[in-house]
Short mmCIF file of C-alpha atoms in Angstrom, two decimals:
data_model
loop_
_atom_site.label_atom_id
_atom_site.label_comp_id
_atom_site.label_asym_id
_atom_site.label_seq_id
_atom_site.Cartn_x
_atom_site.Cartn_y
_atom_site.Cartn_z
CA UNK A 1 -31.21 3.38 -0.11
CA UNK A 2 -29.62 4.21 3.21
CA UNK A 3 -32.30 1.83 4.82
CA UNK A 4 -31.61 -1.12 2.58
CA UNK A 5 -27.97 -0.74 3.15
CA UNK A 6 -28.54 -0.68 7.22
CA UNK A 7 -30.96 -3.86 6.02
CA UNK A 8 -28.50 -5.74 4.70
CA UNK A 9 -25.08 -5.10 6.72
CA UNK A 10 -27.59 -6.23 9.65
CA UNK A 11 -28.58 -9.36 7.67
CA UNK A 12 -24.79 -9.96 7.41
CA UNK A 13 -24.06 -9.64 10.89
CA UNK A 14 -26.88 -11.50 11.73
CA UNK A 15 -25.37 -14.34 9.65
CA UNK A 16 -22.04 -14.51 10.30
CA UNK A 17 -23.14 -14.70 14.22
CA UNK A 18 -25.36 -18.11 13.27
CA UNK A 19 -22.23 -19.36 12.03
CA UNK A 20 -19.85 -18.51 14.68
CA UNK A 21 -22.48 -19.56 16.59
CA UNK A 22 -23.23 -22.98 15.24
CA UNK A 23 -19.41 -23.49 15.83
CA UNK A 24 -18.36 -23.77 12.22
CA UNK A 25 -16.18 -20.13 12.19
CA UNK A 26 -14.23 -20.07 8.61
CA UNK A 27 -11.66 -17.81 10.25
CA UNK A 28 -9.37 -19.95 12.11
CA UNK A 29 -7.68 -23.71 12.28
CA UNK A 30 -7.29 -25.85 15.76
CA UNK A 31 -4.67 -24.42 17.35
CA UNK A 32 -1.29 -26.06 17.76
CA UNK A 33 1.04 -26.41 20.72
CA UNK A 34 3.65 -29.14 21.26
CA UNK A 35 4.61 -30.34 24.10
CA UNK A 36 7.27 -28.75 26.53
CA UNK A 37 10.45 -29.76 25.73
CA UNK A 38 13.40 -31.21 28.20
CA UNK A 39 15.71 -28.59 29.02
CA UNK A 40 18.82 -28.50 27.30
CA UNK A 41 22.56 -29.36 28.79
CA UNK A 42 24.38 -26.75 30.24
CA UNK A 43 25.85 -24.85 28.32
CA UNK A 44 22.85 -24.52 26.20
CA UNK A 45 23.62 -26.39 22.66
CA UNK A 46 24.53 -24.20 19.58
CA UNK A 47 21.71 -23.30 17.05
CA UNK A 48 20.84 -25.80 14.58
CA UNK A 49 21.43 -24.70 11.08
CA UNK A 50 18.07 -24.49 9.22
CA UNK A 51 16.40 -27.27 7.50
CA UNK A 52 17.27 -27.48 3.81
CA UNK A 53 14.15 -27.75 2.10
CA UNK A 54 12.23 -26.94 -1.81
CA UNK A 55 12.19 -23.24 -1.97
CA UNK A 56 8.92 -21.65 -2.13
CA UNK A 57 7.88 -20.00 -5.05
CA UNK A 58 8.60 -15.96 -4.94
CA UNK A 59 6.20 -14.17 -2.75
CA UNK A 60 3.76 -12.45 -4.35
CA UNK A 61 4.59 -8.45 -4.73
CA UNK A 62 1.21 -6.95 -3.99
CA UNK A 63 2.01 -9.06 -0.25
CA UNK A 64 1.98 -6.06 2.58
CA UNK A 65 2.27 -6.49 5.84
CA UNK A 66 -0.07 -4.62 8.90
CA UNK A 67 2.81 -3.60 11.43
CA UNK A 68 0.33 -1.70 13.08
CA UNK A 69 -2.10 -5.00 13.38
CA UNK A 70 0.61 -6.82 14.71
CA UNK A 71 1.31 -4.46 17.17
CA UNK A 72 -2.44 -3.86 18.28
CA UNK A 73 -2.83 -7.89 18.42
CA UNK A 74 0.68 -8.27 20.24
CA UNK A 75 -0.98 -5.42 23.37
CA UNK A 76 -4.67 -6.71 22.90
CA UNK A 77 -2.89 -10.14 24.02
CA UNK A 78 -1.19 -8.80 26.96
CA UNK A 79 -4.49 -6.74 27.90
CA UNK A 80 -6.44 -10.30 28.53
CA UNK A 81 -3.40 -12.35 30.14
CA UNK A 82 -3.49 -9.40 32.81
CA UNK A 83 -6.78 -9.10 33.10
CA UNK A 84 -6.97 -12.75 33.94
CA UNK A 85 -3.90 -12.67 36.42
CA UNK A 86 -1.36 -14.31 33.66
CA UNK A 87 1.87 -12.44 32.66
CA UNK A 88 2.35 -10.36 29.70
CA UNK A 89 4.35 -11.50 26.71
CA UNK A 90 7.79 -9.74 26.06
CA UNK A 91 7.48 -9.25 22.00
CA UNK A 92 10.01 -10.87 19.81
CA UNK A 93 10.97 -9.72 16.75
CA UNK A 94 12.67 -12.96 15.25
CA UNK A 95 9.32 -15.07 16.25
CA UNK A 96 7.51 -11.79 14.80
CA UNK A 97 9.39 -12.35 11.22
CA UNK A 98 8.98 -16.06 11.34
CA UNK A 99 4.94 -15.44 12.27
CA UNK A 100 5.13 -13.24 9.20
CA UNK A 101 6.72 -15.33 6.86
CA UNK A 102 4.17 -18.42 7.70
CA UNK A 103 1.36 -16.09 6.91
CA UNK A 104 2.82 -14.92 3.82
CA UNK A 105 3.44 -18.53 2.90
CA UNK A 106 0.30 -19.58 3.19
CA UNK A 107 -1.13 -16.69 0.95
CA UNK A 108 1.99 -17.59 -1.48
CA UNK A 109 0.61 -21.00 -1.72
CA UNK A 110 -2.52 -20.48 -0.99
CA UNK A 111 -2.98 -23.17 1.80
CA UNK A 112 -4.32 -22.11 5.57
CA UNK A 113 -2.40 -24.80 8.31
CA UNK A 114 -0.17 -25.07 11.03
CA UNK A 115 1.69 -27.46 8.67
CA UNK A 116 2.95 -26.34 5.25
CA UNK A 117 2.77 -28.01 2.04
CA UNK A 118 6.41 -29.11 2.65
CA UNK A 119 4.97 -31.19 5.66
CA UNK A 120 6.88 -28.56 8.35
CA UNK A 121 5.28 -28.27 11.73
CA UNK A 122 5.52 -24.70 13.47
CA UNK A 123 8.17 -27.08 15.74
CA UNK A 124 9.81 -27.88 12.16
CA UNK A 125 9.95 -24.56 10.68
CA UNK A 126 10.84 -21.82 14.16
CA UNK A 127 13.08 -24.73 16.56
CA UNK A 128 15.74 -25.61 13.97
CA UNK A 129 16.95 -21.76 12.94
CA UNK A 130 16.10 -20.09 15.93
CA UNK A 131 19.30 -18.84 18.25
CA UNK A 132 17.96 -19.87 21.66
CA UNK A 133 16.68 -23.28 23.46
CA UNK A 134 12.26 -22.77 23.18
CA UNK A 135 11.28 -25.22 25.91
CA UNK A 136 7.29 -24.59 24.57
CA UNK A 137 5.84 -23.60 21.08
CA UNK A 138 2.23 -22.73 20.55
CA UNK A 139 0.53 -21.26 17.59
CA UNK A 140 -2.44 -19.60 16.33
CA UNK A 141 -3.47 -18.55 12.68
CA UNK A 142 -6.20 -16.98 11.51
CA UNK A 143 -7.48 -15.78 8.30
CA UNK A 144 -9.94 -13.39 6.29
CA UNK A 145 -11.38 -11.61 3.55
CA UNK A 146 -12.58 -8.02 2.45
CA UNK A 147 -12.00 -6.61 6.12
CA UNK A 148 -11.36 -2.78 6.24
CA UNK A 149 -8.08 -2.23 6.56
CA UNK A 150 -7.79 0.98 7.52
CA UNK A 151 -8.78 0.65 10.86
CA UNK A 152 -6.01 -1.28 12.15
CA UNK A 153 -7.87 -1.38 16.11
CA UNK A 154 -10.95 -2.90 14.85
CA UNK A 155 -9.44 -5.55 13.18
CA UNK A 156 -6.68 -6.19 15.91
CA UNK A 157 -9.83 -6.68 18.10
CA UNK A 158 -11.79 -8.88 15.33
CA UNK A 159 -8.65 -11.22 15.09
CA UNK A 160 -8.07 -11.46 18.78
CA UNK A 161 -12.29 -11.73 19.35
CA UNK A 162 -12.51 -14.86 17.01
CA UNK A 163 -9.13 -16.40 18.56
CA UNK A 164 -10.39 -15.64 21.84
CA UNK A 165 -14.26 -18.09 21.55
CA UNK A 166 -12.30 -20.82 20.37
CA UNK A 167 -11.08 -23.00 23.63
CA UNK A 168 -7.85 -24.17 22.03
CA UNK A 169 -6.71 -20.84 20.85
CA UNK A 170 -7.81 -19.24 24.11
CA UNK A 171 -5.57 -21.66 25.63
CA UNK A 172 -2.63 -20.43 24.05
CA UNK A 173 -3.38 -17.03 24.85
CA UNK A 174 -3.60 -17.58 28.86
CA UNK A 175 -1.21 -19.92 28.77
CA UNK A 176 1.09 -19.06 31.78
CA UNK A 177 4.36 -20.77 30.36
CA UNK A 178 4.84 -18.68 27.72
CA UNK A 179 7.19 -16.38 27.86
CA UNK A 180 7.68 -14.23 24.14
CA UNK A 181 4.81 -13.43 21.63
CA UNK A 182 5.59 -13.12 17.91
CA UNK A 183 2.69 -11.87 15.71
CA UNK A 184 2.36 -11.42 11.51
CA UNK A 185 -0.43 -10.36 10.06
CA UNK A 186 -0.34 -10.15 5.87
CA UNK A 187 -2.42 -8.82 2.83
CA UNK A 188 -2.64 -10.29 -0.58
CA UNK A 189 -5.58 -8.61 -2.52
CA UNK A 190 -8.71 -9.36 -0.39
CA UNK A 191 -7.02 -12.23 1.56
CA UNK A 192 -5.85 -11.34 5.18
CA UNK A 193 -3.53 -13.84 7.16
CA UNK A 194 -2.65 -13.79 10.54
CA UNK A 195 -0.28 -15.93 12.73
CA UNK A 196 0.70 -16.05 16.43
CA UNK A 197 3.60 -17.50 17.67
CA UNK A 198 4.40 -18.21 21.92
CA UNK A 199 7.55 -19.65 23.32
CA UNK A 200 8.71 -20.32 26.39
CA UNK A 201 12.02 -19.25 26.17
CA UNK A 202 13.53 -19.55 30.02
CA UNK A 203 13.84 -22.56 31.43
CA UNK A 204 12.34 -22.03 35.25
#
């Protein structure tokens, strides 16, 4: 039995590498990054009041969210920007909820996009209600099923691993403008959503 397990978790592996390898990786979405943005007046203009929009249906209650993912993904980040000469990512605990929320959202509706069934951009839904100028927004989400859960490092590395062979994604990671790094990482039954969000916050 042991020996037909090994068999088939092999097989599995084996599989899922053809189809990372083929380039057709269910796990993540191009990534998204808009343009840099002029800088503002001095003084710096006032928030903008959020964007009135349909309410989204409750969330569901069985949603929990992997703190300790988010904080493994959030140092695995920093690890590879050093390693590769770029500098580390202050975290950010507003762009850390707002990450969270768009992953919960998208297991709430059950849709997996930088854009949300409401049409909102990750420009659309962080700019307007967040309390300082972002002069750069980039974003990466990723998502999954039936991973173990329990071993928060593992899938930390998994997430950043898969984010990490895609060019655009790995663009966002080394990107040297950033400045702040929000993650959220959420589970909904078997369903596992994950969602970065950079921002260049100073001007220079």
């Amino acid at each position: 039995m042991k020996q037909l397990w090994k068999k088939t978790t092999l097989l599995a592996g084996l599989l899922a590498a053809g189809i990372f390898l083929q380039g057709c990786d269910p796990y993540q979405a191009p990534p998204y990054q808009a343009p840099p943005y002029p800088a503002p007046p001095y003084p710096a203009p006032q928030p903008r009041a959020p964007q009135v929009m349909n309410p989204a249906p409750p969330a569901p209650s069985g949603i929990v969210h992997l703190q300790a993912v988010e904080d493994k993904i959030w140092r695995l980040t920093n690890e590879i920007r050093q390693q590769h000469g770029v500098s580390p990512l202050s975290k950010e605990e507003r762009l850390g909820a707002m990450a969270r929320a768009h992953s919960d959202d998208m297991l709430r509706r059950q849709f997996f996009s930088h854009i949300n069934p409401d049409g909102l951009a990750p420009k659309d839904r962080v700019i307007p209600s967040y309390p300082h100028p972002i002069y750069r927004l980039g974003e990466n989400i990723w998502k999954g099923f039936d991973q173990d859960l329990k071993n928060s490092e593992s899938l930390a590395r998994f997430i950043v691993k898969t984010w990490m062979a895609s060019p655009g994604h790995r663009d966002n990671i080394f990107c040297p403008d950033f400045t702040h790094l929000g993650v959220g990482v959420a589970v909904w039954d078997r369903e596992i959503r994950a969602t970065q969000l950079f921002v260049k916050l100073e001007s220079n």
